[in-house]
Coordinates of C-alpha atoms in Angstrom, one line a residue:
M567 CA 0.0 0.0 0.0
K568 CA 1.9 3.1 -1.3
N569 CA -0.7 5.8 -1.1
A570 CA -3.4 6.6 1.4
P571 CA -7.0 6.9 0.4
I572 CA -8.0 10.5 0.1
E573 CA -11.0 11.6 2.1
I574 CA -12.9 14.5 0.5
E575 CA -15.4 15.8 3.1
I576 CA -17.3 19.0 4.0
K577 CA -18.3 19.3 7.7
L578 CA -21.0 21.7 8.9
N579 CA -21.8 22.6 12.5
A580 CA -25.5 22.6 13.1
S581 CA -27.9 23.5 15.9
P582 CA -30.0 20.5 17.1
A583 CA -33.2 21.9 15.5
M584 CA -31.4 22.5 12.2
L585 CA -29.9 18.9 12.1
A586 CA -33.3 17.5 12.8
A587 CA -34.8 19.6 10.0
L588 CA -32.0 18.5 7.6
E589 CA -33.0 14.9 8.0
R590 CA -36.2 15.9 6.2
H591 CA -34.5 18.1 3.6
P592 CA -35.3 16.9 0.0
C593 CA -31.6 17.2 -1.1
L594 CA -30.6 14.8 1.7
A595 CA -33.5 12.3 1.5
G596 CA -32.9 8.6 1.3
S597 CA -32.8 5.4 3.3
G598 CA -30.1 5.1 5.9
R599 CA -28.6 3.1 8.8
S600 CA -27.9 4.2 12.3
G601 CA -25.0 3.3 14.6
R602 CA -23.1 4.3 17.7
F603 CA -19.3 4.5 18.3
I604 CA -16.8 5.8 20.8
T605 CA -13.7 7.6 19.5
T606 CA -10.6 8.4 21.6
Y607 CA -8.2 11.1 20.2
F608 CA -4.5 11.0 21.0
D609 CA -1.6 13.5 21.0
T610 CA 1.5 14.3 23.0
S611 CA 1.4 16.6 26.0
D612 CA 2.7 19.5 23.8
R613 CA 0.4 18.7 20.8
L614 CA 3.0 17.7 18.3
L615 CA 0.5 15.9 16.1
E616 CA -2.0 18.7 16.1
Q617 CA 0.7 21.2 15.2
A618 CA 1.7 18.9 12.3
G619 CA -1.9 18.8 11.0
I620 CA -2.4 15.1 11.9
S621 CA -5.1 13.5 14.0
L622 CA -4.7 10.1 15.6
R623 CA -7.7 8.3 16.9
I624 CA -9.1 4.9 18.0
R625 CA -12.7 4.2 17.1
S626 CA -14.7 1.5 18.9
R627 CA -17.9 -0.1 17.7
P628 CA -19.5 -3.3 19.0
G629 CA -17.2 -6.1 18.0
K630 CA -14.7 -3.8 16.2
R631 CA -11.9 -1.5 17.0
E632 CA -9.6 0.4 14.5
Q633 CA -7.0 3.1 14.6
T634 CA -6.9 6.0 12.1
A635 CA -4.4 8.7 11.2
K636 CA -5.6 11.6 9.1
V637 CA -3.3 14.2 7.4
M638 CA -4.2 17.3 5.5
S639 CA -3.6 16.7 1.8
L640 CA -2.4 19.3 -0.7
P641 CA -3.3 21.4 -2.6
C642 CA -6.6 22.0 -0.7
G643 CA -6.4 20.4 2.7
T644 CA -9.5 22.4 3.5
V645 CA -11.6 19.4 2.3
H646 CA -8.9 16.8 1.3
R647 CA -7.3 14.6 3.9
E648 CA -5.2 11.4 3.6
E649 CA -6.7 8.7 5.8
W650 CA -4.9 5.6 7.0
T651 CA -6.9 3.0 9.0
T652 CA -5.8 -0.4 10.4
S653 CA -7.5 -2.8 12.8
L654 CA -6.5 -2.8 16.4
T655 CA -6.7 -5.1 19.4
G656 CA -5.5 -2.9 22.3
K657 CA -6.6 0.3 23.8
M658 CA -3.6 2.4 22.7
P659 CA -2.4 3.3 19.2
Q660 CA 0.0 0.8 17.6
I661 CA 2.1 3.1 15.3
E662 CA 4.1 0.1 14.1
T663 CA 1.0 -1.5 12.4
F664 CA 0.4 1.5 10.1
P665 CA 1.6 1.3 6.5
A666 CA 5.2 2.6 6.0
P667 CA 4.5 6.2 4.7
I668 CA 2.4 7.3 7.6
R669 CA 4.3 5.1 10.1
E670 CA 7.6 6.8 9.2
R671 CA 6.0 10.2 9.4
L672 CA 4.5 9.6 12.8
C673 CA 7.7 8.3 14.2
R674 CA 9.6 11.3 12.8
I675 CA 7.2 13.7 14.5
L676 CA 6.8 11.9 17.8
G677 CA 10.4 10.9 18.3
H678 CA 10.6 9.5 21.8
N679 CA 7.4 11.3 23.0
D680 CA 4.5 9.2 24.1
V681 CA 0.9 9.8 23.0
R682 CA -1.9 10.0 25.5
P683 CA -5.7 10.3 25.3
T684 CA -6.7 14.0 24.9
S685 CA -10.5 13.6 24.5
I686 CA -13.4 11.1 23.9
S687 CA -16.4 11.5 21.7
R688 CA -19.6 9.4 21.9
I689 CA -21.6 9.7 18.7
T690 CA -24.8 8.5 17.3
R691 CA -24.7 8.6 13.5
L692 CA -27.4 8.3 10.9
T693 CA -25.8 7.5 7.5
R694 CA -27.4 7.9 4.1
H695 CA -26.1 7.6 0.5
I696 CA -27.4 10.1 -2.0
Q697 CA -26.7 11.4 -5.5
A698 CA -25.6 15.0 -6.0
G699 CA -25.2 16.0 -9.6
D700 CA -23.0 13.3 -11.1
S701 CA -21.5 12.3 -7.8
S702 CA -22.2 9.8 -5.0
V703 CA -22.2 11.3 -1.5
E704 CA -22.3 9.8 2.0
V705 CA -24.3 12.0 4.3
D706 CA -23.7 11.6 8.1
F707 CA -25.9 13.2 10.7
D708 CA -23.9 13.1 14.0
T709 CA -25.1 13.9 17.5
G710 CA -23.4 13.2 20.8
T711 CA -20.7 14.6 23.2
L712 CA -17.1 15.5 23.1
A713 CA -15.2 15.4 26.4
A714 CA -11.8 16.8 27.1
G715 CA -10.6 16.8 30.7
D716 CA -13.4 18.1 32.9
Q717 CA -15.1 19.9 29.9
T718 CA -17.8 18.5 27.8
E719 CA -19.6 20.0 24.7
Q720 CA -22.4 18.8 22.5
V721 CA -21.6 17.6 19.0
C722 CA -24.2 18.3 16.3
E723 CA -22.7 18.0 12.8
L724 CA -23.6 17.2 9.2
E725 CA -20.8 15.6 7.2
L726 CA -20.9 15.4 3.4
E727 CA -18.3 12.9 2.1
L728 CA -17.6 12.4 -1.5
V729 CA -17.7 8.7 -2.3
K730 CA -17.3 9.0 -6.1
G731 CA -17.3 12.1 -8.4
R732 CA -16.3 15.7 -8.2
L733 CA -15.8 18.1 -5.4
R734 CA -17.8 20.8 -7.2
D735 CA -20.9 18.7 -6.8
L736 CA -20.3 18.5 -3.1
L737 CA -20.0 22.3 -2.9
R738 CA -23.2 22.8 -4.9
L739 CA -25.0 20.5 -2.6
A740 CA -23.9 22.6 0.4
L741 CA -25.2 25.7 -1.3
D742 CA -28.6 24.1 -1.6
L743 CA -28.8 23.8 2.2
P744 CA -30.1 26.5 4.6
L745 CA -26.7 27.9 5.5
G746 CA -26.5 30.6 8.2
P747 CA -26.2 30.9 12.0
D748 CA -27.6 27.4 12.5
L749 CA -25.5 25.7 9.8
Q750 CA -21.9 26.8 9.4
W751 CA -19.0 25.4 7.5
S752 CA -16.3 24.1 9.8
V753 CA -12.8 22.8 9.0
V754 CA -12.1 22.2 12.7
S755 CA -11.9 18.5 13.4
K756 CA -12.9 17.0 16.7
S757 CA -9.3 16.5 17.6
K758 CA -8.6 20.2 16.9
R759 CA -11.5 21.2 19.0
C760 CA -10.0 19.1 21.8
A761 CA -6.7 21.0 21.4
W762 CA -8.6 24.3 21.7
R763 CA -10.1 23.2 24.9
T764 CA -6.8 22.1 26.5
C765 CA -4.7 25.0 25.5
A766 CA -6.4 27.6 27.8
N767 CA -7.6 29.7 24.9
G768 CA -4.0 30.5 23.8
H769 CA -2.7 30.3 20.3
M770 CA -5.9 29.0 18.9
E771 CA -5.8 31.2 15.8
R772 CA -4.1 29.9 12.6
A773 CA -1.6 32.1 10.8
A774 CA -1.1 32.1 7.1
Q775 CA 1.0 29.3 5.6
E776 CA 2.7 29.6 2.3
P777 CA 1.2 27.4 -0.5
I778 CA 3.4 24.7 -2.0
L779 CA 3.8 25.2 -5.7
S780 CA 5.8 23.4 -8.3
E781 CA 7.4 24.3 -11.7
A782 CA 5.2 21.8 -13.4
M783 CA 2.0 23.7 -12.6
N784 CA 0.2 25.9 -15.0
V785 CA -1.5 29.2 -14.1
T786 CA -4.9 27.5 -13.4
E787 CA -3.3 25.0 -11.1
G788 CA -1.3 27.7 -9.3
F789 CA -4.5 29.7 -8.7
H790 CA -6.2 26.6 -7.4
A791 CA -3.5 25.9 -4.8
I792 CA -3.2 29.6 -3.7
G793 CA -7.0 30.1 -3.6
W794 CA -7.6 27.1 -1.4
N795 CA -4.7 28.1 0.8
C796 CA -6.2 31.6 1.5
L797 CA -9.7 30.2 2.0
Y798 CA -8.4 27.7 4.5
Q799 CA -6.9 30.4 6.7
L800 CA -10.3 32.2 6.7
L801 CA -12.2 29.0 7.5
A802 CA -9.8 28.0 10.3
N803 CA -10.2 31.4 12.1
Y804 CA -13.7 32.7 11.6
P805 CA -15.4 30.2 14.1
L806 CA -13.3 31.7 16.9
V807 CA -14.6 35.2 16.1
V808 CA -18.2 33.9 16.1
A809 CA -17.7 31.9 19.3
S810 CA -15.8 34.4 21.4
G811 CA -14.8 37.5 19.5
H812 CA -11.2 36.3 19.6
H813 CA -9.0 39.4 18.7
E814 CA -6.1 37.6 17.1
A815 CA -8.6 35.5 15.1
I816 CA -10.2 38.7 13.8
H817 CA -6.7 39.8 12.8
Q818 CA -6.0 36.5 11.0
C819 CA -9.4 36.7 9.2
R820 CA -8.4 40.1 8.0
I821 CA -5.1 38.8 6.7
A822 CA -6.9 35.9 5.0
I823 CA -9.3 38.3 3.3
R824 CA -6.4 40.6 2.1
R825 CA -4.4 37.6 0.8
M826 CA -7.5 36.4 -1.1
R827 CA -8.0 39.9 -2.6
V828 CA -4.3 39.8 -3.7
A829 CA -4.8 36.4 -5.2
F830 CA -7.9 37.5 -7.1
D831 CA -5.9 40.5 -8.4
L832 CA -3.1 38.3 -9.6
F833 CA -5.3 35.6 -11.1
G834 CA -8.4 37.6 -12.0
Q835 CA -8.9 35.8 -15.3
C836 CA -9.0 32.4 -13.5
L837 CA -12.2 33.4 -11.8
P838 CA -15.6 32.6 -13.5
E839 CA -16.3 35.8 -15.4
R840 CA -19.9 36.1 -14.2
E841 CA -18.9 35.8 -10.5
R842 CA -15.7 37.7 -10.5
H843 CA -16.9 41.2 -9.5
R844 CA -19.5 40.0 -7.1
L845 CA -17.1 37.8 -5.2
K846 CA -14.5 40.6 -5.0
A847 CA -17.2 43.0 -3.6
G848 CA -18.3 40.4 -1.0
I849 CA -14.8 39.7 0.5
K850 CA -14.1 43.5 0.5
A851 CA -17.2 44.1 2.5
V852 CA -16.3 41.4 5.0
G853 CA -12.8 43.0 5.3
G854 CA -14.4 46.3 6.1
V855 CA -16.4 44.9 9.0
L856 CA -13.4 43.1 10.4
G857 CA -11.2 46.2 9.9
K858 CA -13.4 48.3 12.2
A859 CA -13.1 45.8 15.1
R860 CA -9.4 45.4 14.6
D861 CA -8.7 49.2 14.4
L862 CA -10.6 49.8 17.6
H863 CA -8.6 47.0 19.3
V864 CA -5.4 48.7 18.2
L865 CA -6.6 52.0 19.5
H866 CA -7.5 50.4 22.9
L867 CA -4.0 48.9 23.1
R868 CA -2.4 52.2 22.4
L869 CA -4.3 54.1 25.0
M870 CA -3.8 51.4 27.6
E871 CA -0.2 52.6 27.7
H872 CA -1.6 55.7 29.4
A873 CA -4.2 53.9 31.5
E874 CA -2.8 55.5 34.7
D875 CA -3.2 58.9 33.2
A876 CA -5.9 61.0 34.9
G877 CA -8.8 61.4 32.5
A878 CA -7.9 58.3 30.4
Q879 CA -10.5 56.1 32.0
A880 CA -13.5 57.9 30.5
V881 CA -12.0 57.7 27.0
L882 CA -11.2 54.1 27.5
A883 CA -14.7 53.3 28.6
V884 CA -16.1 54.8 25.4
I885 CA -13.6 52.9 23.2
D886 CA -14.3 49.6 25.1
K887 CA -18.0 50.0 24.4
A888 CA -17.4 50.8 20.7
Q889 CA -14.9 47.9 20.4
G890 CA -17.4 45.4 21.9
E891 CA -20.1 46.5 19.5
A892 CA -17.7 46.2 16.5
V893 CA -16.7 42.7 17.6
Q894 CA -20.4 41.7 18.0
E895 CA -21.1 43.0 14.5
A896 CA -18.1 41.0 13.1
A897 CA -19.4 37.8 14.8
R898 CA -22.9 38.4 13.5
V899 CA -21.7 39.0 9.9
L900 CA -19.4 35.9 9.9
A901 CA -22.3 33.7 11.1
S902 CA -24.8 35.2 8.6
T903 CA -26.4 33.4 5.7
S904 CA -24.6 35.8 3.3
F905 CA -21.2 35.0 4.6
Q906 CA -21.7 31.3 4.8
R907 CA -22.9 31.3 1.2
L908 CA -20.0 33.5 0.2
L909 CA -17.5 30.8 1.6
F910 CA -19.0 28.1 -0.6
E911 CA -19.3 30.4 -3.6
L912 CA -15.6 31.2 -3.2
A913 CA -14.7 27.6 -2.9
L914 CA -16.8 26.7 -6.0
S915 CA -15.2 29.5 -8.0
I916 CA -11.7 28.4 -7.0
E917 CA -12.5 24.8 -7.8
T918 CA -14.2 25.3 -11.1
G919 CA -12.1 28.2 -12.3
N920 CA -12.7 29.9 -15.7
P921 CA -12.6 27.3 -18.5
G922 CA -12.4 30.2 -21.1
N923 CA -9.2 31.7 -19.6
R924 CA -6.6 31.8 -22.3
E925 CA -3.8 32.1 -19.8
G926 CA -4.8 29.1 -17.8
D927 CA -2.6 26.6 -19.6
L928 CA 0.5 28.8 -19.5
P929 CA 3.4 27.7 -17.3
L930 CA 3.1 29.2 -13.8
G931 CA 6.8 30.2 -13.4
P932 CA 7.0 33.0 -16.1
F933 CA 3.5 34.2 -15.1
A934 CA 4.6 34.5 -11.5
A935 CA 7.8 36.3 -12.4
Q936 CA 5.9 38.9 -14.4
C937 CA 3.4 39.4 -11.5
L938 CA 6.2 40.0 -9.0
S939 CA 8.1 42.4 -11.3
R940 CA 4.9 44.4 -11.8
K941 CA 4.2 44.5 -8.1
R942 CA 7.7 45.6 -7.3
H943 CA 7.6 48.4 -9.8
Q944 CA 4.3 49.7 -8.3
L945 CA 6.0 49.7 -4.9
V946 CA 9.4 51.3 -5.5
F947 CA 8.6 53.8 -8.4
E948 CA 8.0 56.6 -5.9
D949 CA 11.2 58.6 -5.8
R950 CA 10.4 60.9 -2.9
R951 CA 11.1 60.1 0.7
I952 CA 8.2 58.9 2.9
D953 CA 8.3 62.0 5.0
A954 CA 7.5 64.0 1.9
L955 CA 4.4 62.0 1.1
G956 CA 1.0 62.9 2.2
R957 CA -1.1 60.7 4.4
R958 CA -3.1 59.2 1.5
K959 CA 0.1 58.3 -0.5
I960 CA 1.6 56.7 2.6
H961 CA -1.5 54.5 3.0
R962 CA -1.3 53.6 -0.7
L963 CA 2.4 52.7 -0.2
R964 CA 1.4 50.5 2.8
I965 CA -1.1 48.6 0.7
R966 CA 1.4 48.1 -2.1
A967 CA 4.0 46.8 0.3
K968 CA 1.5 44.3 1.7
D969 CA 0.4 43.2 -1.7
M970 CA 4.0 42.7 -2.8
R971 CA 4.8 40.7 0.3
Y972 CA 1.8 38.4 0.0
S973 CA 2.5 37.9 -3.7
A974 CA 6.2 37.0 -3.0
C975 CA 5.1 34.5 -0.3
F976 CA 2.6 33.0 -2.7
F977 CA 5.3 32.3 -5.3
R978 CA 8.4 31.8 -3.2
S979 CA 8.3 27.9 -3.4
L980 CA 8.8 28.1 -7.2
W981 CA 12.3 29.4 -6.6
P982 CA 13.4 27.8 -3.3
K983 CA 17.2 27.9 -3.9
S984 CA 17.2 31.4 -5.3
A985 CA 15.0 32.8 -2.5
E986 CA 17.4 31.3 0.1
K987 CA 20.5 32.7 -1.6
S988 CA 19.2 36.2 -2.3
G989 CA 21.9 38.1 -0.4
K990 CA 22.4 39.6 3.1
K991 CA 18.9 41.1 3.3
P992 CA 16.4 38.7 1.6
F993 CA 13.7 40.4 -0.3
I994 CA 10.7 39.2 1.8
S995 CA 12.5 40.1 5.1
C996 CA 12.9 43.7 3.8
L997 CA 9.2 43.8 2.8
E998 CA 8.2 42.5 6.2
R999 CA 10.1 45.3 7.9
L1000 CA 8.7 47.9 5.5
Q1001 CA 5.2 46.6 6.1
D1002 CA 5.6 46.6 9.8
K1003 CA 6.8 50.3 9.9
L1004 CA 4.1 51.5 7.5
G1005 CA 1.5 49.5 9.5
K1006 CA 2.4 51.2 12.7
L1007 CA 2.2 54.6 10.9
H1008 CA -1.2 53.6 9.7
D1009 CA -2.3 52.6 13.2
H1010 CA -1.3 56.1 14.4
A1011 CA -3.3 57.7 11.5
I1012 CA -6.5 55.8 12.0
T1013 CA -6.6 56.4 15.7
S1014 CA -6.5 60.1 15.0
D1015 CA -9.9 59.7 13.2
R1016 CA -11.7 58.3 16.1
F1017 CA -13.1 61.6 17.6
G1018 CA -16.5 60.6 16.2
L1019 CA -16.7 57.9 18.9
F1020 CA -18.1 60.5 21.2
A1021 CA -20.9 61.7 18.9
D1022 CA -23.6 59.7 20.7
N1023 CA -23.0 61.6 23.9
P1024 CA -26.0 64.1 24.2
D1025 CA -23.8 66.4 26.4
P1026 CA -21.9 68.7 23.9
I1027 CA -19.5 69.9 26.7
A1028 CA -18.6 66.3 27.8
T1029 CA -18.2 65.3 24.1
A1030 CA -15.8 68.1 23.4
Q1031 CA -13.8 67.4 26.6
M1032 CA -13.4 63.6 25.8
A1033 CA -12.4 64.4 22.2
A1034 CA -9.8 66.8 23.5
E1035 CA -8.6 64.2 26.0
L1036 CA -8.2 61.6 23.3
K1037 CA -6.3 64.1 21.2
R1038 CA -4.0 64.8 24.1
L1039 CA -3.3 61.1 24.8
L1040 CA -2.5 60.5 21.2
S1041 CA -0.2 63.5 21.0
L1042 CA 2.0 61.8 23.7
Q1043 CA 3.0 59.3 21.0
N1044 CA 3.6 61.7 18.2
G1045 CA 7.4 61.4 18.6
N1046 CA 7.1 57.8 17.6
C1047 CA 5.7 58.8 14.2
E1048 CA 8.9 60.7 13.2
K1049 CA 11.0 57.7 14.2
L1050 CA 8.7 55.3 12.3
I1051 CA 9.0 57.4 9.2
R1052 CA 12.8 57.3 9.3
Q1053 CA 12.7 53.6 9.8
A1054 CA 10.2 53.1 6.9
D1055 CA 12.4 55.1 4.6
E1056 CA 15.4 52.9 5.5
A1057 CA 13.2 49.8 4.9
L1058 CA 12.0 51.0 1.5
A1059 CA 15.7 51.6 0.5
H1060 CA 16.5 48.0 1.5
V1061 CA 13.6 46.7 -0.6
R1062 CA 14.9 48.7 -3.6
G1063 CA 18.3 47.1 -3.1
A1064 CA 17.2 43.5 -2.3
A1065 CA 17.9 40.8 -4.9
R1066 CA 14.9 39.9 -7.1
W1067 CA 15.2 36.1 -6.8
W1068 CA 12.4 35.4 -9.3
L1069 CA 14.7 36.8 -12.1
A1070 CA 17.4 34.2 -11.3

């Protein structure tokens, strides 16, 4: 056995009432069978498997016990996972009985570390087999509990697994369902949910990971890999925003949205022509909602440096209230029917592409090099120093630096050796420094626009006084702006001088 079977599955979290209603949904109708099973998930004490994107479990049914390892599969691990299953007699995983590819990988990751149970799920499952378009699909209605330590949560899920056919049929089936607050797309496995529960709410968000590309890819295949990569980052983080208003998850969702917008700019012709502008408008709107919550969080952090300052408490109270409302609005939007449908529409567009695109069959490497050269020119053409630019042009420079960095990270794996040997100051490192300095300048700028926060106060005197207090507190940090401008100028000079490894 050389290769693992690939599991292609969409998981949706449902409310109990919604799951019951879905059993009667015409798109999911059919005869079925019911069963119960207990699943124990395993990992090391420092979650080595979870960090490597692997889940390890033992599933017990009456008269049967088996162990399974699942691994995210490229290019779109969002819905594709390698699945290795072997029979088992004991109560602990037996790594040595797995086939060689996954056995060797597990041994390499685990080293001498022992695995231990992290959680147990007890599930009742109703399974049906249906037809969706030209594809055969297994539909699982799961209810039960998931226990980790002394915490227990209810499980209520709908799983759509492709038995035979095409992923696009699975995505279209999901779009025929009543998506919204009671039925949301989830890429968070039960083992990952266990990790969330055992890490005390720390580091639950998922940062961007660079897509893996190859010289053999054409433009369409490159867009497919990059598009799914961006979508996965969004899917992995938005549930945290909906559930708890997690600030770092909001930030990661914003990054995912911006990366996707850059990908759509680079590969615009790969999107279905009829959907192109509507999808771009949708993700831009989501980014705006997230941006408001993020900007208020940044403002709150800045002012907390002066929390002991007399008069700051009243200003902080107003900002706290506005921040809470913005986070609630972000959570509402991400749980909405419009956003849930947008997720599947994005996935379907990435998966189907644009068959009429003339560039689609061209080799990816030369296309990527042209894109990077164009982005670099847009960034460095400005010959004036940053301190001579107006606020609007500084903002535009920041966006271009961000776009250049995301584009370079998308394509870096096409030139791994050239990127590693690109000189003393690698190009992407210079971009990261420039983006960091311009980002902090932007944070200073947007906080200066927040005097409207006090407009709801019916007392004009109190309103004016709090606005004046905010202005005073922000002025305490104005010296930092001059330093940031100097540092940004230096960073831009380094970007201009950094080697362009895509021309090697």
